[in-house]
C-alpha positions as a Markdown table, in Angstrom:
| # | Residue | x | y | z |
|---|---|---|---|---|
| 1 | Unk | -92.7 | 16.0 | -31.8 |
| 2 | Unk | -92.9 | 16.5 | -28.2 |
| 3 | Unk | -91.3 | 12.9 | -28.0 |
| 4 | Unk | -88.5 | 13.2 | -30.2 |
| 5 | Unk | -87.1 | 16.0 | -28.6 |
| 6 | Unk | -87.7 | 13.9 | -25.1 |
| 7 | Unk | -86.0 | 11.3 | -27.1 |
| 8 | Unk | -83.1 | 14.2 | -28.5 |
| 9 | Unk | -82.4 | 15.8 | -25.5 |
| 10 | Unk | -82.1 | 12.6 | -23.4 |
| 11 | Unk | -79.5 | 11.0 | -25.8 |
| 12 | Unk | -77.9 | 14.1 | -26.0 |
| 13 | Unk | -77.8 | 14.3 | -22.2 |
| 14 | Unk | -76.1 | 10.4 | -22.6 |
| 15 | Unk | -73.6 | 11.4 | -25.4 |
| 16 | Unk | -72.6 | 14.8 | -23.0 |
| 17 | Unk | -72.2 | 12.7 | -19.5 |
| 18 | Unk | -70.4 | 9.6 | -22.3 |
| 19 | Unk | -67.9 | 12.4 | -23.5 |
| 20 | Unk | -67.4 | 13.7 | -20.0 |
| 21 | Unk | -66.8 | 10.5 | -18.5 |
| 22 | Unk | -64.1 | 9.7 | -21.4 |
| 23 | Unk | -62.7 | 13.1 | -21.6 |
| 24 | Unk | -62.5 | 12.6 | -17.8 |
| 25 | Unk | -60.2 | 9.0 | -17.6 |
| 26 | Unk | -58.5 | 10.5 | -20.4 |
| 27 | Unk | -57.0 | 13.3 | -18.6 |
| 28 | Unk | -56.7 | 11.0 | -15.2 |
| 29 | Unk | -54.7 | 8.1 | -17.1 |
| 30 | Unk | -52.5 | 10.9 | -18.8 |
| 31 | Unk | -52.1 | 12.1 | -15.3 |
| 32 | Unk | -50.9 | 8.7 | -14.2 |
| 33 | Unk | -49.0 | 8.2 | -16.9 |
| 34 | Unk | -47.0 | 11.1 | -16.4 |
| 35 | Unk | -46.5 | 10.5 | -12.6 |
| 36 | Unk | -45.4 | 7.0 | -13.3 |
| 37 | Unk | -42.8 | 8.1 | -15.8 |
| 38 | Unk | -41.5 | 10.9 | -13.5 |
| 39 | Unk | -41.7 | 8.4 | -10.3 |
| 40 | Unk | -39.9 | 6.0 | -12.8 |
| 41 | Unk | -37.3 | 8.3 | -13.2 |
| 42 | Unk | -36.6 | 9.3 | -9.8 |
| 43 | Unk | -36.4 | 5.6 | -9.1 |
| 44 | Unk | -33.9 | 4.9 | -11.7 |
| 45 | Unk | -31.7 | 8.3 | -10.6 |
| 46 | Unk | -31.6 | 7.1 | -7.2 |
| 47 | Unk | -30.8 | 3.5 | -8.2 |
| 48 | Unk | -28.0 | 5.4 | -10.4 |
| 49 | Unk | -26.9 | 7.7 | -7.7 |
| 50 | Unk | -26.7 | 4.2 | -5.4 |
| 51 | Unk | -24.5 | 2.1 | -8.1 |
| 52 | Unk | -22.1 | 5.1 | -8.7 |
| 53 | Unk | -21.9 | 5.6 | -4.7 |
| 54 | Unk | -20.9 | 1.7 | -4.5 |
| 55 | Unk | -18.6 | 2.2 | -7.4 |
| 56 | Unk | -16.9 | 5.4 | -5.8 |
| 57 | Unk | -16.2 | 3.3 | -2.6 |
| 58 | Unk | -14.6 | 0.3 | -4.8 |
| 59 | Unk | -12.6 | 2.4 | -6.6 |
| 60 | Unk | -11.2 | 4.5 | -3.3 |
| 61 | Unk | -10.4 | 1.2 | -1.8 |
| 62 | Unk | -8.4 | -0.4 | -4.9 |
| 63 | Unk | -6.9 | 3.4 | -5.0 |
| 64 | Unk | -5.9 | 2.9 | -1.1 |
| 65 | Unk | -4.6 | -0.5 | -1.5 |
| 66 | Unk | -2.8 | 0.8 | -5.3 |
| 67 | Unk | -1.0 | 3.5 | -3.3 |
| 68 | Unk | 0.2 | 1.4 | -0.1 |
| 69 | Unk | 1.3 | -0.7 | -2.4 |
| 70 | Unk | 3.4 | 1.7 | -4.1 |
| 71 | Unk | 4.4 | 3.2 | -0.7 |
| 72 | Unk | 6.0 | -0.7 | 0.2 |
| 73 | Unk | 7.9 | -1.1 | -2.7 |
| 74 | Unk | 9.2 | 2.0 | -2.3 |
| 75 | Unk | 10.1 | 1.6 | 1.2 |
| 76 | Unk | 11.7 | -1.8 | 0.2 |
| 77 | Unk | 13.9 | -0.5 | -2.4 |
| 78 | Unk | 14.7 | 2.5 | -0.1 |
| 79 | Unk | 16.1 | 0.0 | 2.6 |
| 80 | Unk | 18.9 | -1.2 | -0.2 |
| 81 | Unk | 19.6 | 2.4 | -1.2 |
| 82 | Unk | 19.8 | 3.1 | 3.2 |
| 83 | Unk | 22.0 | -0.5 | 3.0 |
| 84 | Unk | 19.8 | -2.0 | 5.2 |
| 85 | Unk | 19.4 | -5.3 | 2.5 |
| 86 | Unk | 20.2 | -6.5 | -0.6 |
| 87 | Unk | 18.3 | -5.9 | -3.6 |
| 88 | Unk | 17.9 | -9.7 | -3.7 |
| 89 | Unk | 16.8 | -9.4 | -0.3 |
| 90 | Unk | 14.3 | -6.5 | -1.7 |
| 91 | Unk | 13.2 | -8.9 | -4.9 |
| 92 | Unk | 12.5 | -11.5 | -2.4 |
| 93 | Unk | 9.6 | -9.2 | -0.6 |
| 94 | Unk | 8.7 | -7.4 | -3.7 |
| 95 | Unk | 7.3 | -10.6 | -5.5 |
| 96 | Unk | 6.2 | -11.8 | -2.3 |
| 97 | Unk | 4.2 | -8.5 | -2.0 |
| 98 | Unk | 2.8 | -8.4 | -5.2 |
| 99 | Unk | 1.7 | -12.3 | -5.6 |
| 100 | Unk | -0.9 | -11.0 | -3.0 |
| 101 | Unk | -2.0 | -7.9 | -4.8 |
| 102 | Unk | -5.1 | -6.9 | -3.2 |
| 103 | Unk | -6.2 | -4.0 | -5.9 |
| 104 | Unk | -6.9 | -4.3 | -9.2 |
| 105 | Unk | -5.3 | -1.5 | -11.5 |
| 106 | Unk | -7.3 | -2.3 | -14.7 |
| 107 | Unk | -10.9 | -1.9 | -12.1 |
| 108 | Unk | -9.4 | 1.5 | -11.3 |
| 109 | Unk | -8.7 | 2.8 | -15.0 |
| 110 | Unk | -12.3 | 1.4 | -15.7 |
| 111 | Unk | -14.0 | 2.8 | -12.7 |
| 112 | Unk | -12.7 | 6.2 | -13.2 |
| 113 | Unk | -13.5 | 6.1 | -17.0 |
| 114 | Unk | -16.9 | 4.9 | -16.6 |
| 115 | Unk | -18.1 | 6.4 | -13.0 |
| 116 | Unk | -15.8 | 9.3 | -12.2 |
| 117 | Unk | -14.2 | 10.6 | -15.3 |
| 118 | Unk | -13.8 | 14.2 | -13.6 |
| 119 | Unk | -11.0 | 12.7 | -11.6 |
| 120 | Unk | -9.3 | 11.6 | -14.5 |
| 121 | Unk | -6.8 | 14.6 | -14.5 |
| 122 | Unk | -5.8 | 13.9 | -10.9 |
| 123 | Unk | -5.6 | 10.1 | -11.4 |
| 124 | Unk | -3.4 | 10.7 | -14.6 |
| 125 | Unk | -1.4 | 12.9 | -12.4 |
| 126 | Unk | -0.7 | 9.7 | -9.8 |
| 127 | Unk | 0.2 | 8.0 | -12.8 |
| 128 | Unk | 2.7 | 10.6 | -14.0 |
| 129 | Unk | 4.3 | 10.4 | -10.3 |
| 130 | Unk | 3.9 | 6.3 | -9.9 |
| 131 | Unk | 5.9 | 6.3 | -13.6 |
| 132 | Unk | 8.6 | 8.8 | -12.4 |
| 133 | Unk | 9.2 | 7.0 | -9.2 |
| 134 | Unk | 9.5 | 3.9 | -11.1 |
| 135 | Unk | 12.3 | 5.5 | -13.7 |
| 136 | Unk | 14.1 | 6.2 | -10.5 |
| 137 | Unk | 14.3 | 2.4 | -9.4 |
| 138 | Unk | 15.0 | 1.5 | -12.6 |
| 139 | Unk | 18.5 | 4.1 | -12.7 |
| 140 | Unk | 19.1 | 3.0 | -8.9 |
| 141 | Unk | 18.4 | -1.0 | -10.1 |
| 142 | Unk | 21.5 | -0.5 | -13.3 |
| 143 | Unk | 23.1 | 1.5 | -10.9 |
| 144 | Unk | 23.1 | -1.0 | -8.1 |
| 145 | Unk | 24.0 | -4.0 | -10.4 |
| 146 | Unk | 27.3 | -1.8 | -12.0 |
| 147 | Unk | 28.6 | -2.0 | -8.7 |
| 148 | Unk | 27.8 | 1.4 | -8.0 |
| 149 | Unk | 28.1 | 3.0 | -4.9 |
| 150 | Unk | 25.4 | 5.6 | -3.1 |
| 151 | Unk | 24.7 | 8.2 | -5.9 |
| 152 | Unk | 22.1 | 9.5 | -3.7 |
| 153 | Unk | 18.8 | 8.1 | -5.1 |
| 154 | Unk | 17.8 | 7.5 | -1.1 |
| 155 | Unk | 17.0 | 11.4 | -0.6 |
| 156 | Unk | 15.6 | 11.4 | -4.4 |
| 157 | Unk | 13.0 | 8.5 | -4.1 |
| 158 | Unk | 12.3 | 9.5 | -0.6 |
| 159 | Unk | 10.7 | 13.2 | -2.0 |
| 160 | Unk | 9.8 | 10.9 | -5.1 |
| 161 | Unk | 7.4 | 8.8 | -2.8 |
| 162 | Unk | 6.2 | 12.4 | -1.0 |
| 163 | Unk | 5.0 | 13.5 | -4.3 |
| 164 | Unk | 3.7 | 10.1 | -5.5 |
| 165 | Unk | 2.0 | 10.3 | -2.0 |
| 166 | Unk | 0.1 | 13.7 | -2.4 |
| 167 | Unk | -1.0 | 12.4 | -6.0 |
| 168 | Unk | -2.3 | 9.4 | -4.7 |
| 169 | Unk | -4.0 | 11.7 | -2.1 |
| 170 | Unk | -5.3 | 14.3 | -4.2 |
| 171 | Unk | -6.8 | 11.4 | -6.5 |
| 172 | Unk | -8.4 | 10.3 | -3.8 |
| 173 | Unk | -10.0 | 13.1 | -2.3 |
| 174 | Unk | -11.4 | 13.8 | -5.7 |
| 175 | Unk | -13.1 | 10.7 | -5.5 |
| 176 | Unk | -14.3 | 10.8 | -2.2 |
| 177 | Unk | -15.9 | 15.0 | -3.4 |
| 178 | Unk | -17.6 | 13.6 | -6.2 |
| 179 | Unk | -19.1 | 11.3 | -4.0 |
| 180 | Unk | -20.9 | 13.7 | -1.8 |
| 181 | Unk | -21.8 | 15.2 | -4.4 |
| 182 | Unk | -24.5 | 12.8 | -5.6 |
């Protein structure tokens, strides 16, 4: 008897340090797993935080190249309202200045609707301005062609560009805030 309780205790010795040594990997790999899923996380936010960052900087420079373009067209056709040259003159340098366009608009639309859609409402607000501006040429361009003299749409599309301006700005400056804050 004396042997089979050698015999019992020493297996059940094993089968205590087997379960412990199990129970023990167990609760290390479920450790591990958990710390690679949160480092794996981390990683990937970071790598996010990174992309958007690149994508906020794209989109501010095809905003700041969309609004300078704006600004010389509108400084263009404000030359022929000023009489400074015709507006075959002003054709001339417009398509010359938008065969070189160096700013995508569609990139813009779809990096503010993917990456930054909080500065939608101030990018739809250069729109509004861009649009209104644009309505002005358009009356100054039927105007112009009827033979029509001043009509003052100089001081009008100057504070026209001023607000188109700020929007652009404002736009911008959203941008650039929701940048820090990543």
């Amino acid at each position: 008897m004396t042997d089979y309780t050698t015999i019992l205790s020493n297996v059940s010795s094993a089968l205590t340090g087997a379960v412990g040594a199990l129970v023990g990997v167990w609760v290390t790999s479920t450790g591990n797993d958990r710390r690679a899923q949160i480092q794996s996380k981390e990683e990937l936010a970071k790598e996010r935080r990174a992309l958007t960052r690149e994508r906020g900087e794209e989109l501010y420079q095809h905003a700041d190249k969309w609004q300078s373009n704006l600004r010389a067209n509108s400084f263009v056709w404000l030359g022929v309202m000023e009489g400074r040259y015709t507006a075959n003159d002003a054709l001339d340098m417009e398509i010359r200045d938008n065969s070189n366009l160096k700013y995508d608009f569609g990139r813009i639309e779809m990096l503010v609707d993917v990456y930054f859609p909080n500065s939608r409402k101030t990018f739809n607000a250069a729109i509004h301005q861009r649009d209104a501006r644009s309505e002005l040429l358009g009356k100054f361009k039927r105007s112009y062609k009827a033979g029509a003299e001043g009509g003052g749409f100089g001081p009008r599309l100057a504070e026209s560009m001023n607000q188109l301006e700020q929007a652009c700005r404002d736009f911008k400056a959203v941008v650039v805030e929701e940048i820090r804050d990543l």
